[in-house]
CSV table of C-alpha atoms in Angstrom, one decimal:
chain,number,residue,atom,x,y,z
A,1,UNK,CA,0.0,0.0,0.0
A,2,UNK,CA,1.3,3.4,-1.0
A,3,UNK,CA,2.0,6.0,1.7
A,4,UNK,CA,2.2,9.7,1.0
A,5,UNK,CA,4.2,12.7,2.2
A,6,UNK,CA,1.2,14.8,3.3
A,7,UNK,CA,2.5,18.1,4.8
A,8,UNK,CA,6.0,19.6,5.2
A,9,UNK,CA,7.5,22.6,7.0
A,10,UNK,CA,11.1,23.5,5.9
A,11,UNK,CA,11.6,26.6,8.0
A,12,UNK,CA,10.1,26.0,11.4
A,13,UNK,CA,11.2,29.1,13.4
A,14,UNK,CA,8.4,29.2,16.1
A,15,UNK,CA,5.4,27.3,14.7
A,16,UNK,CA,5.6,23.9,16.2
A,17,UNK,CA,8.0,22.6,18.9
A,18,UNK,CA,9.0,19.1,19.9
A,19,UNK,CA,8.8,17.8,23.4
A,20,UNK,CA,12.0,19.6,24.4
A,21,UNK,CA,10.7,22.9,22.9
A,22,UNK,CA,13.0,22.8,19.9
A,23,UNK,CA,11.7,24.0,16.5
A,24,UNK,CA,12.8,21.4,13.9
A,25,UNK,CA,11.5,21.2,10.4
A,26,UNK,CA,9.1,18.4,9.9
A,27,UNK,CA,7.6,15.9,7.5
A,28,UNK,CA,4.2,14.4,7.9
A,29,UNK,CA,3.5,10.9,6.4
A,30,UNK,CA,-0.1,9.8,5.8
A,31,UNK,CA,-1.5,6.3,5.3
A,32,UNK,CA,-4.5,6.7,3.0
A,33,UNK,CA,-5.2,3.0,3.1
A,34,UNK,CA,-7.8,0.9,5.0
A,35,UNK,CA,-5.0,-1.3,6.5
A,36,UNK,CA,-2.0,-0.6,8.7
A,37,UNK,CA,1.4,-0.4,7.1
A,38,UNK,CA,4.6,-1.7,8.7
A,39,UNK,CA,7.2,1.1,8.1
A,40,UNK,CA,10.2,-1.2,8.9
A,41,UNK,CA,13.0,-0.3,6.5
A,42,UNK,CA,10.9,2.3,4.6
A,43,UNK,CA,13.1,5.3,3.8
A,44,UNK,CA,13.0,9.1,3.4
A,45,UNK,CA,15.5,11.1,1.5
A,46,UNK,CA,16.2,14.5,0.0
A,47,UNK,CA,18.9,13.0,-2.3
A,48,UNK,CA,17.7,11.0,-5.3
A,49,UNK,CA,21.1,9.3,-5.5
A,50,UNK,CA,20.7,7.9,-2.0
A,51,UNK,CA,17.2,6.4,-1.4
A,52,UNK,CA,18.4,4.8,1.9
A,53,UNK,CA,19.5,8.1,3.5
A,54,UNK,CA,17.2,7.7,6.5
A,55,UNK,CA,15.3,4.5,7.4
A,56,UNK,CA,12.2,4.2,9.5
A,57,UNK,CA,12.2,1.8,12.5
A,58,UNK,CA,9.8,-1.1,12.8
A,59,UNK,CA,6.4,0.5,13.6
A,60,UNK,CA,2.9,0.4,12.1
A,61,UNK,CA,1.2,3.4,10.7
A,62,UNK,CA,-2.5,2.8,11.2
A,63,UNK,CA,-5.2,3.3,8.5
A,64,UNK,CA,-5.9,7.0,7.7
A,65,UNK,CA,-3.3,8.0,10.4
A,66,UNK,CA,-0.5,10.6,10.3
A,67,UNK,CA,3.1,10.2,11.4
A,68,UNK,CA,5.3,13.2,12.2
A,69,UNK,CA,9.0,13.0,11.5
A,70,UNK,CA,11.4,15.8,12.4
A,71,UNK,CA,14.0,16.8,9.8
A,72,UNK,CA,16.7,17.7,12.4
A,73,UNK,CA,19.9,15.9,11.4
A,74,UNK,CA,19.7,14.1,14.8
A,75,UNK,CA,19.0,10.6,13.4
A,76,UNK,CA,16.7,9.2,16.0
A,77,UNK,CA,14.9,6.0,15.1
A,78,UNK,CA,13.5,4.8,18.4
A,79,UNK,CA,9.9,4.0,17.6
A,80,UNK,CA,8.9,4.8,21.2
A,81,UNK,CA,10.1,8.4,20.9
A,82,UNK,CA,9.8,11.2,18.3
A,83,UNK,CA,11.5,10.3,15.0
A,84,UNK,CA,14.3,12.5,13.6
A,85,UNK,CA,15.9,12.2,10.2
A,86,UNK,CA,19.7,12.4,9.6
A,87,UNK,CA,19.1,15.4,7.3
A,88,UNK,CA,17.6,18.8,7.4
A,89,UNK,CA,15.3,20.5,4.9
A,90,UNK,CA,16.1,23.5,2.7
A,91,UNK,CA,13.7,26.5,3.1
A,92,UNK,CA,14.6,27.4,-0.5
A,93,UNK,CA,12.9,24.2,-1.7
A,94,UNK,CA,13.8,20.6,-2.6
A,95,UNK,CA,12.4,17.2,-3.4
A,96,UNK,CA,11.6,14.6,-0.8
A,97,UNK,CA,11.2,10.9,-1.7
A,98,UNK,CA,9.5,8.3,0.4
A,99,UNK,CA,10.4,4.7,-0.5
A,100,UNK,CA,9.1,1.3,0.6
A,101,UNK,CA,11.4,-1.3,2.2
A,102,UNK,CA,12.5,-2.5,-1.3
A,103,UNK,CA,13.4,1.1,-2.1
A,104,UNK,CA,10.6,1.6,-4.6
A,105,UNK,CA,9.7,5.3,-4.6
A,106,UNK,CA,6.1,5.7,-3.3
A,107,UNK,CA,6.0,9.5,-3.3
A,108,UNK,CA,8.0,12.4,-4.6
A,109,UNK,CA,7.1,15.6,-2.9
A,110,UNK,CA,8.3,18.9,-4.4
A,111,UNK,CA,8.8,21.4,-1.6
A,112,UNK,CA,8.5,24.9,-2.9
A,113,UNK,CA,10.3,27.9,-1.3
A,114,UNK,CA,8.5,28.5,2.0
A,115,UNK,CA,8.4,31.5,4.3
A,116,UNK,CA,9.3,31.0,8.0
A,117,UNK,CA,6.6,29.0,9.9
A,118,UNK,CA,4.7,28.2,6.6
A,119,UNK,CA,4.0,24.7,5.6
A,120,UNK,CA,2.8,23.1,2.3
A,121,UNK,CA,0.4,20.2,2.3
A,122,UNK,CA,-2.1,18.1,0.4
A,123,UNK,CA,-5.8,19.0,0.7
A,124,UNK,CA,-7.7,16.8,1.3
A,125,UNK,CA,-5.2,14.5,3.0
A,126,UNK,CA,-3.6,12.3,0.4
A,127,UNK,CA,-5.0,14.5,-2.4
A,128,UNK,CA,-3.1,15.7,-5.4
A,129,UNK,CA,-3.5,19.5,-4.8
A,130,UNK,CA,-0.9,21.2,-2.7
A,131,UNK,CA,-1.7,24.3,-0.6
A,132,UNK,CA,0.2,26.7,1.6
A,133,UNK,CA,-0.6,26.8,5.3
A,134,UNK,CA,0.1,29.8,7.6
A,135,UNK,CA,1.5,29.3,11.1
A,136,UNK,CA,-2.0,29.4,12.6
A,137,UNK,CA,-3.3,26.7,10.2
A,138,UNK,CA,-0.5,24.1,10.1
A,139,UNK,CA,-1.6,20.6,11.1
A,140,UNK,CA,1.5,18.5,12.0
A,141,UNK,CA,0.3,14.9,12.7
A,142,UNK,CA,-3.3,15.8,12.0
A,143,UNK,CA,-5.8,16.1,9.2
A,144,UNK,CA,-5.3,19.0,6.8
A,145,UNK,CA,-8.5,21.1,7.1
A,146,UNK,CA,-8.1,24.8,6.3
A,147,UNK,CA,-6.6,26.4,3.3
A,148,UNK,CA,-4.6,29.3,4.6
A,149,UNK,CA,-3.1,30.4,1.3
A,150,UNK,CA,-3.6,29.7,-2.3
A,151,UNK,CA,-2.7,26.6,-4.2
A,152,UNK,CA,1.0,25.9,-4.8
A,153,UNK,CA,2.0,26.8,-8.4
A,154,UNK,CA,5.2,25.0,-9.2
A,155,UNK,CA,7.4,26.4,-12.1
A,156,UNK,CA,6.7,24.6,-15.4
A,157,UNK,CA,9.1,21.9,-16.5
A,158,UNK,CA,9.8,21.2,-20.2
A,159,UNK,CA,10.9,18.1,-21.9
A,160,UNK,CA,13.1,18.2,-23.9
A,161,UNK,CA,15.0,21.3,-22.6
A,162,UNK,CA,14.1,24.5,-24.4
A,163,UNK,CA,16.1,25.6,-27.4
A,164,UNK,CA,16.1,25.7,-31.2
A,165,UNK,CA,15.6,22.5,-33.0
A,166,UNK,CA,15.8,21.5,-36.7
A,167,UNK,CA,13.5,18.7,-37.7
A,168,UNK,CA,11.2,16.7,-35.4
A,169,UNK,CA,11.8,16.6,-31.7
C-alpha cells in the first residue's frame, strides 16, 4: 500500500516545537489505506542518489493515520520516541522521496520555497492538490482542514529542454 508525504515545513522558526521545545523542520507521512502499514525499512531522503538516506524503524502506521518525522539531522529511530531524520530541509525548496522497504519510490514531494513557519500540504489528506498553510493553520500529525493560502503553483518543466531545433523533436 502506498503511503504519502502529506505536509512539510522546511523553515520552522516558532510554529511547532518538539517535546523539548526545539523548533525542527518536519515531514508528515499519511496512510490513505484501510489497512496498517509496517514502516520497517521504509526510507525518506532528500537525495535521489541515496534512497536509503534515512530508514524508518519497525512501527505500524494505522489506517488513515498521520506520522510526524522531524528533519533535524539528529538521526533518531527509536519507535517509542519522536523520530528525527539524519538530514535537514532547505527552506529554498527541494524534493523529498518516500520509498518502501524495497526502495521503490512511493511518493516524490516537491517542496517549494517556504516562508518562515509556513507549511505546504495536500488537501484533502492524500490528495493531489498542494496548498500553503500559515502558522495558525498548520496541522502536523493531524488532518489538513483549512486552506490558509492559495494553491501551490510550481514552475513549469519542459521536456526536452528548451532551445532551437531543426526537424522533429
